[in-house]
CSV table of C-alpha atoms in Angstrom, one decimal:
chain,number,residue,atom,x,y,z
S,1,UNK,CA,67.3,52.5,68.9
S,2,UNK,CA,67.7,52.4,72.7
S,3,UNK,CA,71.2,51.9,73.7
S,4,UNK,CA,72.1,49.2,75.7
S,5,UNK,CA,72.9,51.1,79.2
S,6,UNK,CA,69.5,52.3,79.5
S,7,UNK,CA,67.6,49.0,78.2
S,8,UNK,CA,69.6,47.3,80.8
S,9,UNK,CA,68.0,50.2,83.1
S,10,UNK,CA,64.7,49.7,81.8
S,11,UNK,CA,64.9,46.1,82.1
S,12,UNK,CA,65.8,46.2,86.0
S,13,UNK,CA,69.1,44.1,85.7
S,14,UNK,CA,71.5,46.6,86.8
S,15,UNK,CA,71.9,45.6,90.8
S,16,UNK,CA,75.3,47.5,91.6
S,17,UNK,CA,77.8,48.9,89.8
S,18,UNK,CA,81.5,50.2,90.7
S,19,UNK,CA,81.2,53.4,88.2
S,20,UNK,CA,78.0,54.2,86.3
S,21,UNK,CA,79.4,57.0,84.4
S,22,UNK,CA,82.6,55.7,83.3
S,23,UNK,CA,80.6,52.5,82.2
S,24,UNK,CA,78.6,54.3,80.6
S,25,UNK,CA,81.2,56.8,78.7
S,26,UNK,CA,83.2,53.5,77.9
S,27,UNK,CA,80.3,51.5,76.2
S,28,UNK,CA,79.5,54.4,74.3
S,29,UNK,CA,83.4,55.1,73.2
S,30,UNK,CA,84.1,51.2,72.0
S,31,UNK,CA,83.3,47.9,71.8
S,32,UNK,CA,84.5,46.1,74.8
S,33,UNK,CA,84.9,42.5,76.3
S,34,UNK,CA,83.2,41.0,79.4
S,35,UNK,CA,83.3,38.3,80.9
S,36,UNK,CA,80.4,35.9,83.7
S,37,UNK,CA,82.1,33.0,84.9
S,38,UNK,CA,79.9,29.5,85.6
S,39,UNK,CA,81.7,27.0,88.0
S,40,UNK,CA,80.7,23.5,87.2
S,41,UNK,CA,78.8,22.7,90.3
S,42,UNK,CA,76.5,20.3,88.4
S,43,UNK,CA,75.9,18.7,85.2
S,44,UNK,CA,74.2,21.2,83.7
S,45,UNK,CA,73.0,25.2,84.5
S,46,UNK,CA,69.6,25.6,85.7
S,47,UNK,CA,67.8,28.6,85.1
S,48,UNK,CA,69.2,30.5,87.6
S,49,UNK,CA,71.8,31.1,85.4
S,50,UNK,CA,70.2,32.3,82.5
S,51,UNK,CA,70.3,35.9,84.0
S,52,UNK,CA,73.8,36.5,83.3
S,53,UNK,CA,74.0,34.0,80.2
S,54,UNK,CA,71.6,36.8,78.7
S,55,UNK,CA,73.0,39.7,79.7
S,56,UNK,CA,76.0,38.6,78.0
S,57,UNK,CA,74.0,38.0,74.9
S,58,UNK,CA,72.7,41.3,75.1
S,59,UNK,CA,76.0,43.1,75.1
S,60,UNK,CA,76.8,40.9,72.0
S,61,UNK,CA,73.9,41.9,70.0
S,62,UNK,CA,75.3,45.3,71.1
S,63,UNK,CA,78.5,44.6,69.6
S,64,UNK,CA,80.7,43.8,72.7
S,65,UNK,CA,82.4,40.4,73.2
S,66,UNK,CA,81.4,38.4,75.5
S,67,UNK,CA,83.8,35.9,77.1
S,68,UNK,CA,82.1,32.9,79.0
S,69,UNK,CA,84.3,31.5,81.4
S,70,UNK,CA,84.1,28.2,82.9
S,71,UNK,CA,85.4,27.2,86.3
S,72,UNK,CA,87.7,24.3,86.0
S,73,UNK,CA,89.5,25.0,88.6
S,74,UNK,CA,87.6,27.6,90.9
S,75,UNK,CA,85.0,24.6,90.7
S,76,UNK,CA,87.2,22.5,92.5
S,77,UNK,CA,87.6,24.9,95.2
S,78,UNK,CA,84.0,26.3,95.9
S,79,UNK,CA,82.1,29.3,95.7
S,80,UNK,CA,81.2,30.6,99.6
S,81,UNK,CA,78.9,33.1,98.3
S,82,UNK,CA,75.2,32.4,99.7
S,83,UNK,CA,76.5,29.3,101.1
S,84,UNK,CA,75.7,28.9,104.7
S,85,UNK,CA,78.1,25.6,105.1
S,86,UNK,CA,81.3,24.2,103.0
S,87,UNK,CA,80.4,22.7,99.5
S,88,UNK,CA,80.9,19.3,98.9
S,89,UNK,CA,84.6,18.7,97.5
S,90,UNK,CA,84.4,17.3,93.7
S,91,UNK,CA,86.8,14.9,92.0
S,92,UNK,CA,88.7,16.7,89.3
S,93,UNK,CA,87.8,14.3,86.3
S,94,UNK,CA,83.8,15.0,87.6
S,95,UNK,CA,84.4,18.3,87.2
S,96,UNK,CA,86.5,18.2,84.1
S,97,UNK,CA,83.3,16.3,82.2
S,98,UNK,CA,80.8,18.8,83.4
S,99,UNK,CA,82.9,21.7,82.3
S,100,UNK,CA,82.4,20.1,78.8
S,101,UNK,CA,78.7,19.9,79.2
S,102,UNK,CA,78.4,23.6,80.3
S,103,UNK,CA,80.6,24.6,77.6
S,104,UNK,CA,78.3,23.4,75.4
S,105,UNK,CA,74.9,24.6,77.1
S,106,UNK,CA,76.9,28.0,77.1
S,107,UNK,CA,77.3,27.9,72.8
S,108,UNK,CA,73.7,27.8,72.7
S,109,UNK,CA,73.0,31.8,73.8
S,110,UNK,CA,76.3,32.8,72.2
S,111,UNK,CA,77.7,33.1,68.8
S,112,UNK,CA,81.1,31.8,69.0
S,113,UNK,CA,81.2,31.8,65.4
S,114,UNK,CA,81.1,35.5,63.9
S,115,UNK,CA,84.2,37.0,63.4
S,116,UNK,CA,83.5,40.7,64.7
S,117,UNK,CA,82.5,40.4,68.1
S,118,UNK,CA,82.5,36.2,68.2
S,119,UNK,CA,82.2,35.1,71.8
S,120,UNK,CA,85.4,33.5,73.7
S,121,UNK,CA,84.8,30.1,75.7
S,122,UNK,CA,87.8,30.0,78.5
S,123,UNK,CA,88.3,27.7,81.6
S,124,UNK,CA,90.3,29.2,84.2
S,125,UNK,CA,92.3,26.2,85.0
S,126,UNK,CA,94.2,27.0,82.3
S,127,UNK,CA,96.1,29.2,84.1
S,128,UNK,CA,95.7,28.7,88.0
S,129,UNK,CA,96.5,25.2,87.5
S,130,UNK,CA,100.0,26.1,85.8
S,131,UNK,CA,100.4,27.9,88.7
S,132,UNK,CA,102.4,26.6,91.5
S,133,UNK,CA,101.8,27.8,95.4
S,134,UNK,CA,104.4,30.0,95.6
S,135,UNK,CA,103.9,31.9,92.7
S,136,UNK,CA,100.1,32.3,94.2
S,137,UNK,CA,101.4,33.7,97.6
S,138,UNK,CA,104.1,36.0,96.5
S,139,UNK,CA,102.6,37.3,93.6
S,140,UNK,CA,98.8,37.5,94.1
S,141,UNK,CA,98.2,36.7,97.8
S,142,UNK,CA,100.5,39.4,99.0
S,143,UNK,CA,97.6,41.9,97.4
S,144,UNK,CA,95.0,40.7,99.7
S,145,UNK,CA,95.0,41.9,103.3
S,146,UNK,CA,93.3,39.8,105.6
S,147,UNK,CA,91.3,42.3,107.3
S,148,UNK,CA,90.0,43.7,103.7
S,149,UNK,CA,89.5,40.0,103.0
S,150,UNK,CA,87.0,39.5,106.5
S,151,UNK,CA,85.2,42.6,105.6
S,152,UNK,CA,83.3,41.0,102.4
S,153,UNK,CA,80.0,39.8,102.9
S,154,UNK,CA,80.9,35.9,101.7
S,155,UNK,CA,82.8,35.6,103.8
S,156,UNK,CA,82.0,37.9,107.1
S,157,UNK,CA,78.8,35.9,106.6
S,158,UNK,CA,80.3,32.2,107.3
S,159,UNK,CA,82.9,33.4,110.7
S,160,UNK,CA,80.7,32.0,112.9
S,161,UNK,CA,79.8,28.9,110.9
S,162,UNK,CA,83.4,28.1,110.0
S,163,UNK,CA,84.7,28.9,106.9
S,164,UNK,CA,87.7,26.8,105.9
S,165,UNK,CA,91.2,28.1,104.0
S,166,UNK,CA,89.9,27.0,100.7
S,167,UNK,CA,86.9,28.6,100.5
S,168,UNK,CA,88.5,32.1,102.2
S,169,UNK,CA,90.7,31.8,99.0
S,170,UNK,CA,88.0,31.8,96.2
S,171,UNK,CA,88.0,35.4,96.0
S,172,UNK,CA,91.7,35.7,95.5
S,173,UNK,CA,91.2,33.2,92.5
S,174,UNK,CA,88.4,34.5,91.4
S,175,UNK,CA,90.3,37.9,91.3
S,176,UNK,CA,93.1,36.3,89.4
S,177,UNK,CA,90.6,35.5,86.9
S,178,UNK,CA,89.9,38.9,86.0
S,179,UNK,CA,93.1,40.4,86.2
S,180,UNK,CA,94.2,37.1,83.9
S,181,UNK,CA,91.5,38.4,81.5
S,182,UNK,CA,92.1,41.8,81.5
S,183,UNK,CA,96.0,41.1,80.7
S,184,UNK,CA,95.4,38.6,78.0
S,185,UNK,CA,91.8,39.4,76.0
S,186,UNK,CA,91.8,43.2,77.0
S,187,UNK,CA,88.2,42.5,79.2
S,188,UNK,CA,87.1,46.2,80.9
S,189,UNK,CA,84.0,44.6,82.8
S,190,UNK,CA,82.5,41.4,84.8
S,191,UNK,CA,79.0,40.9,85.7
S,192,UNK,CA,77.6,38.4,88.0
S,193,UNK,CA,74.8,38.1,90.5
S,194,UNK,CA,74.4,40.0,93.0
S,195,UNK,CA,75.8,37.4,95.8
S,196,UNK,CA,79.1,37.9,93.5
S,197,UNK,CA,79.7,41.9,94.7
S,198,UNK,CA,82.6,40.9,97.0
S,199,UNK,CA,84.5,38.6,94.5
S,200,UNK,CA,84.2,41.1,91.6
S,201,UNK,CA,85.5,44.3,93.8
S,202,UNK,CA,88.2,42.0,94.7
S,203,UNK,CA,89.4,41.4,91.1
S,204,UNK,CA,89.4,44.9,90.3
S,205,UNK,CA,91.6,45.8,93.7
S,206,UNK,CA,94.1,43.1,92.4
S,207,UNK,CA,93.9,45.2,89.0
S,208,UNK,CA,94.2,48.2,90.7
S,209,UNK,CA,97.2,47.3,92.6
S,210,UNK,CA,99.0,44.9,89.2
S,211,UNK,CA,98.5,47.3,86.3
S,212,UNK,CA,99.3,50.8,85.3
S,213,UNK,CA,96.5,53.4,84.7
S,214,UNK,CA,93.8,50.3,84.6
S,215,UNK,CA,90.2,51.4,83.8
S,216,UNK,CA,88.0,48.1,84.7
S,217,UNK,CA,84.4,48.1,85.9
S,218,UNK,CA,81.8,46.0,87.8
S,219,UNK,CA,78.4,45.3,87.5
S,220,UNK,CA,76.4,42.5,89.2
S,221,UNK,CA,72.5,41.8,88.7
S,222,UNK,CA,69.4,41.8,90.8
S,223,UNK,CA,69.0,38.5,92.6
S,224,UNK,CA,65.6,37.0,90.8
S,225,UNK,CA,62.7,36.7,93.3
S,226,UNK,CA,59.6,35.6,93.2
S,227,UNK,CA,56.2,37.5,94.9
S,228,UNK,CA,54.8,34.7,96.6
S,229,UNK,CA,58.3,34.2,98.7
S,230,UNK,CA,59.4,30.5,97.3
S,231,UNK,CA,62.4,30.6,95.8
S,232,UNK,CA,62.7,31.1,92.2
S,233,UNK,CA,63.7,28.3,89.8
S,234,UNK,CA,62.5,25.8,92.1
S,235,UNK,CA,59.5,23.2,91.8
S,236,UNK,CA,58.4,20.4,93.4
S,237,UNK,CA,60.4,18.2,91.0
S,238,UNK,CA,63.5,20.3,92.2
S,239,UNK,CA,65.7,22.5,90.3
S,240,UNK,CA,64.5,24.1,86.0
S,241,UNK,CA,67.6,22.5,84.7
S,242,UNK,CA,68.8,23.6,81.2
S,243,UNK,CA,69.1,20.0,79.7
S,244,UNK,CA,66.2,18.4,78.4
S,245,UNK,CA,67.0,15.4,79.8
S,246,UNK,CA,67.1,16.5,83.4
S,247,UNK,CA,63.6,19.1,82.6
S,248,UNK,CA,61.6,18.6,79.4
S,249,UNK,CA,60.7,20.8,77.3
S,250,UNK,CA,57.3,20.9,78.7
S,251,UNK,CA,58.6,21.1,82.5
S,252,UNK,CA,60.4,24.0,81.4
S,253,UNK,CA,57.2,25.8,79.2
S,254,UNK,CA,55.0,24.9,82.5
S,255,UNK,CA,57.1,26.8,84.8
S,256,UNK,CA,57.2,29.5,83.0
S,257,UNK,CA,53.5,29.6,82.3
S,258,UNK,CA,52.4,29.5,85.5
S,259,UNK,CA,54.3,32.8,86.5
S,260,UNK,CA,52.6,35.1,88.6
S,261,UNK,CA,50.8,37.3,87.5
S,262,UNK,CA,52.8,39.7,90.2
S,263,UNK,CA,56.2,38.6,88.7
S,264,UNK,CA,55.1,38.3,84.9
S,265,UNK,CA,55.9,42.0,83.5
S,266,UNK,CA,59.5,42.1,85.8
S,267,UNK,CA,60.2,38.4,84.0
S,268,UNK,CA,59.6,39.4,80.5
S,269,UNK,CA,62.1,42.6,81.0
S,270,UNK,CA,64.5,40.1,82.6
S,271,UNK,CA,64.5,37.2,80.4
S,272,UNK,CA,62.9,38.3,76.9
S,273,UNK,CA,64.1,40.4,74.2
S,274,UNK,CA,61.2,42.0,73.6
S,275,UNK,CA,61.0,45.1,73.5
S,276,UNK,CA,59.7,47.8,75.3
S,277,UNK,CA,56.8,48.3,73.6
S,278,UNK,CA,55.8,44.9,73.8
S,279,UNK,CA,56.0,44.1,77.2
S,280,UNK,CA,54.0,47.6,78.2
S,281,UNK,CA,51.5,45.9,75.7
S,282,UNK,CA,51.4,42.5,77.4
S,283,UNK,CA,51.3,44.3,81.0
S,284,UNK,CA,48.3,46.2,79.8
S,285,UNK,CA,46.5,42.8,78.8
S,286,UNK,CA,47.9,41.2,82.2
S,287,UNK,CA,46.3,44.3,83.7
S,288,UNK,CA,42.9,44.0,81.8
S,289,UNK,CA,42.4,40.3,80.9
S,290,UNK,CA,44.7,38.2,83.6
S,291,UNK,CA,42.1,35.3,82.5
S,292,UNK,CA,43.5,35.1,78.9
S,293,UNK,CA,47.3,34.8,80.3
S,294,UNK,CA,49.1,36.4,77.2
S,295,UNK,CA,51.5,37.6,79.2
S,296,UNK,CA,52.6,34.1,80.5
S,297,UNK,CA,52.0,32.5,77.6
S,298,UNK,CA,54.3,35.1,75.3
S,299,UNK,CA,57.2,34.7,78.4
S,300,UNK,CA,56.5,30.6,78.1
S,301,UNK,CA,57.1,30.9,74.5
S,302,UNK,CA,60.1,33.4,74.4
S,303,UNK,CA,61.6,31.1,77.0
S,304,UNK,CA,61.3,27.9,75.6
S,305,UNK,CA,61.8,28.6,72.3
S,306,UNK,CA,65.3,30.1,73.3
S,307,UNK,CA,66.6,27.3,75.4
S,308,UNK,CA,65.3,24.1,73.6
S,309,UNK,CA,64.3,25.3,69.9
S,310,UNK,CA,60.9,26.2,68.1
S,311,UNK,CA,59.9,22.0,67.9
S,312,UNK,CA,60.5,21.4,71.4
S,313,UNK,CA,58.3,24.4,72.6
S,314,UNK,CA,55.8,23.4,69.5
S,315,UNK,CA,55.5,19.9,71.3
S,316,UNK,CA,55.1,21.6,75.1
S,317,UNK,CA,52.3,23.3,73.3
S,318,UNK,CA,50.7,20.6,71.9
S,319,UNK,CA,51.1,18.5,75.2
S,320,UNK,CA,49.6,20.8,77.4
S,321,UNK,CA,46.8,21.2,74.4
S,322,UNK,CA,45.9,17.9,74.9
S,323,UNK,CA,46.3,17.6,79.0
S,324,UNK,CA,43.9,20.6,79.0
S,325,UNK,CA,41.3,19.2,76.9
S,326,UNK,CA,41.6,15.7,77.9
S,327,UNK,CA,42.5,14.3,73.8
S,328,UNK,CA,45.1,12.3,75.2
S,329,UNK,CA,44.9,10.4,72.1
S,330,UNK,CA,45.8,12.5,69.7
S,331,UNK,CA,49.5,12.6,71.6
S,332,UNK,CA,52.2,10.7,69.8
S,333,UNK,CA,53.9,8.2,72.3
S,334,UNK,CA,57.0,10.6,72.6
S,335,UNK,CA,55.0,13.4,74.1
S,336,UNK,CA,53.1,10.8,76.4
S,337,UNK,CA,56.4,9.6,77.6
S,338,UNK,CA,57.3,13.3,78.3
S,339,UNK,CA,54.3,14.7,79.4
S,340,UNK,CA,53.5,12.3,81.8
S,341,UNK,CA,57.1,11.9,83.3
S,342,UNK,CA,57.2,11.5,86.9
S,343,UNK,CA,53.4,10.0,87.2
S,344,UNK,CA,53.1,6.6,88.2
S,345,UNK,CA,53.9,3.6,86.3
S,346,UNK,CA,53.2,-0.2,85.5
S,347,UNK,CA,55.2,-1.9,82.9
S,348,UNK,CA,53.2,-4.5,81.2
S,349,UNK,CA,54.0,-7.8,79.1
S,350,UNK,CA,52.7,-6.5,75.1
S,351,UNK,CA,50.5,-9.8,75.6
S,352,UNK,CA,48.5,-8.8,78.8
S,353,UNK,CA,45.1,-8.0,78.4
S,354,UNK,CA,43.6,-6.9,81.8
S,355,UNK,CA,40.2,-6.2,82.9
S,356,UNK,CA,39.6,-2.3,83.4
S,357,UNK,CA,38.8,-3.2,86.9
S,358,UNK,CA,41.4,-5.3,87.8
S,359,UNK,CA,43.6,-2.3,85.9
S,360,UNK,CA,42.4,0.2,88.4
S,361,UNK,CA,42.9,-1.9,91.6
S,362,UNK,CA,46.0,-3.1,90.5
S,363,UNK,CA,46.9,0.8,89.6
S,364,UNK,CA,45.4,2.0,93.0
S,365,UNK,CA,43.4,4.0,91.6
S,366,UNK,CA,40.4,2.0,93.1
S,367,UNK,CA,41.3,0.5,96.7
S,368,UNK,CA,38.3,-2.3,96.0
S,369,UNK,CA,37.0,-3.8,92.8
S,370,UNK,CA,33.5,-2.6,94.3
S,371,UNK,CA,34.9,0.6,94.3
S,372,UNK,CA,36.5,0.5,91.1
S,373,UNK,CA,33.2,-0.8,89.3
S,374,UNK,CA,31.1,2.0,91.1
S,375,UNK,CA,33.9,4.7,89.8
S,376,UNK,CA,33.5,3.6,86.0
S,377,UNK,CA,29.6,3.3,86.4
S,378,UNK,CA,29.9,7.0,87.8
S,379,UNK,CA,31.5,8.2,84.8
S,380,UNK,CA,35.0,9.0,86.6
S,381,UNK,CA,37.5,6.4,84.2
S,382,UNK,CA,38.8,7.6,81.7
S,383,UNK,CA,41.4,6.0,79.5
S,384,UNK,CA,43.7,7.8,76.9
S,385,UNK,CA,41.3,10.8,77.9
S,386,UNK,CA,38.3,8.9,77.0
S,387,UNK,CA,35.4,8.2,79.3
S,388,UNK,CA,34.4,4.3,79.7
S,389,UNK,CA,31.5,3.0,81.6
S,390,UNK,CA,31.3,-0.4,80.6
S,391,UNK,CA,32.5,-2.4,84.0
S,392,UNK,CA,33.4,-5.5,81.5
S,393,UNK,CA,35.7,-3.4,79.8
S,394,UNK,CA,38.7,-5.0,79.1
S,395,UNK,CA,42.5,-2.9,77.9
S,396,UNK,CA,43.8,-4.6,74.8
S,397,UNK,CA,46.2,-3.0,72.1
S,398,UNK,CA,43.5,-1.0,70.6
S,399,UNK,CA,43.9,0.9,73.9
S,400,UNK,CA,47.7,1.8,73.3
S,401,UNK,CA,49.3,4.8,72.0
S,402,UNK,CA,51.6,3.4,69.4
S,403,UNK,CA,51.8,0.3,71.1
S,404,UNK,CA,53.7,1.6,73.6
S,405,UNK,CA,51.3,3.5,76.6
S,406,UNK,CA,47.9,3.4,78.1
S,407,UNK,CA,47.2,6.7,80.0
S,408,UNK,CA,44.4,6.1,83.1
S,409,UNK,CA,43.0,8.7,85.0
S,410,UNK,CA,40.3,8.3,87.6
S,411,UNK,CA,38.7,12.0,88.6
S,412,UNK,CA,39.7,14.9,87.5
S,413,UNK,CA,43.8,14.7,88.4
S,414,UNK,CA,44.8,10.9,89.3
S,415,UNK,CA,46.5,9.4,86.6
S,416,UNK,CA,48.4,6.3,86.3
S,417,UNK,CA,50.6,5.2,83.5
S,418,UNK,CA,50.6,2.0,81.6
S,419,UNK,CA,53.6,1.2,79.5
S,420,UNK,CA,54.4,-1.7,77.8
S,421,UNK,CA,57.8,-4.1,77.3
């Protein structure tokens, strides 16, 4: 069995680290507690966060502990790392509610419940919002020289730009943080991306400088690119968010299916558990059958399987099935609603029955009635993914999925979306 230093080797996702031999001696000596800290910028995490969500994971299949700390209260200060310009300034109720939510999107890549090795949920407000400012100036500020502070990349980066108290303080809290964790649940290492470098030196200075004979390490992880040059975790709809209700299912399964081909083997060793042999298998078929999109498919699976269950990623499936083929009909109105979120919309009376060709004007689908009688002679209307050329046609419920849509598409990719009160 491979241990877990070299598959995290293997699998690319060791960026820097402060001391790869001592990591590597003290992994191999005992079980150990980590720790990746998500500030509550937002509602939910979006898949840029999954790389360190999962390499906690993978130290707690190991047998290590993983401790997932929430920022309660360094996400009321904000982060400056790869921030050009101040962060917007959250209310601390806002920020309260969406440390909940992360705590629970957090629970579903951990096992908080085993008793071995059960992962720890903590929110750092717990202790720096006990604190009170002198307390923070005599006994952690005086640790933190100014120069030593400018020299870090986060904030070297932003002296020009402007780069306010409260931000130039993050790292100090952030640093409190680990020396809090080291004191109290015995954690030897942090990870984070690799924009976090500065922030986790930091923490182990202030360990350094606070305890006796301390052994603690750092390790931060490659910053996830993609070949083409956009930047990753971003469509045209925005961020990949984790909650369903912010990306479907079937948003999430279609960005990962259409990885590139260029980016495909390095995003199965990032994301997946599979395991070595399996992903040089799948690179092989990416290799010599890119057409048949294993590879993508396998990573789309692994993916959304993982974050939103085996029925969610059987309905993506299913949807994109359908969408492929053109059997709209065979969708239940659920996976309509889902898989045709973010097209165009009329909401209809449940009495209306419309001509087809008034539909398609009305729609814009057609700019004319002419033009919309000439499109359904041609054979380019389609409705639930059926083709109709009769220009007298007219919609009634017999043309709704479960009463509740009517899916129109003129061409090969307009589509318009009836839905009904």
């Amino acid at each position: 069995m491979t241990n877990l230093f070299d598959d995290l080797m293997f699998r690319g996702l060791i960026h820097q680290q402060t001391d790869e031999e001592g990591l590597k001696e003290l992994l191999e000596k005992e079980k150990i507690s980590l720790y990746s800290g998500f500030d509550p910028t937002a509602d939910s995490l979006h898949i840029g966060h999954l790389l360190p969500i999962l390499v906690l994971r993978r130290f707690q299949l190991a047998g290590h502990r993983p401790i997932a700390l929430v920022g309660g209260a360094t996400g009321l200060i904000g982060d400056p790392s790869g921030k050009k310009a101040e962060r917007t300034l959250n209310n601390q109720d806002i920020v309260e509610e969406w440390s909940e939510k992360i705590k629970h999107q957090l629970s579903r890549f951990l096992d908080f419940e085993t008793n071995e090795n059960a992962a720890v949920m903590a929110n750092n407000y717990d202790w720096i919002g006990q604190m009170n400012v002198i307390e923070f100036l005599r006994d952690i500020g005086k640790n933190f020289g100014i120069n030593y502070m400018l020299a870090k990349d986060t904030v070297s980066s932003r002296i020009e730009s402007g780069i306010s108290y409260t931000e130039f303080s993050y790292m100090i809290l952030q640093s409190l943080d680990f020396l809090n964790l080291y004191r109290n649940n015995q954690c030897k290492l942090q990870i984070g991306g690799s924009d976090q470098w500065g922030n986790i030196t930091s923490g182990l200075e202030l360990i350094r400088k606070s305890e006796e004979n301390a052994k603690a390490f750092g390790l931060t992880i490659p910053l996830v690119t993609k070949a083409d040059g956009t930047k990753f975790g971003k469509t045209e709809g925005g961020a990949v968010w984790l909650d369903k209700e912010k990306t479907s299912a079937y948003e999430f399964y279609q960005f990962w299916i259409n990885t590139d081909d260029r980016d495909i083997v390095k995003y199965l060793k990032y994301f997946t558990f599979l395991s070595k042999e399996e992903i040089e298998e799948l690179a092989e078929k990416t290799e010599t059958a890119p057409e048949k999109r294993e590879a993508q498919k396998r990573l789309a699976e692994e993916m959304t399987y993982l974050v939103h269950g085996r029925e969610a990623y059987e309905q993506a499936v299913n949807i994109s099935r359908a969408l492929f083929s053109g059997d709209i009909k065979q969708l239940t109105a659920e996976e309509v609603k889902v898989g045709f979120k973010g097209v165009p919309s009329l909401e209809l009376e449940q009495t209306a029955e419309l001509s087809l060709v008034d539909v398609l004007v009305q729609t814009k689908l057609s700019p004319s009635k002419r033009q919309a009688r000439e499109d359904i002679t041609n054979g380019a209307v389609y409705i639930n993914g059926e083709r109709r050329t009769d220009i007298s046609a007219i919609l009634s419920s017999e043309d709704r999925i479960e009463g509740q849509f009517t899916v129109l598409r003129r061409g090969k990719k307009k589509y318009f979306l009836l839905t009904y009160k």
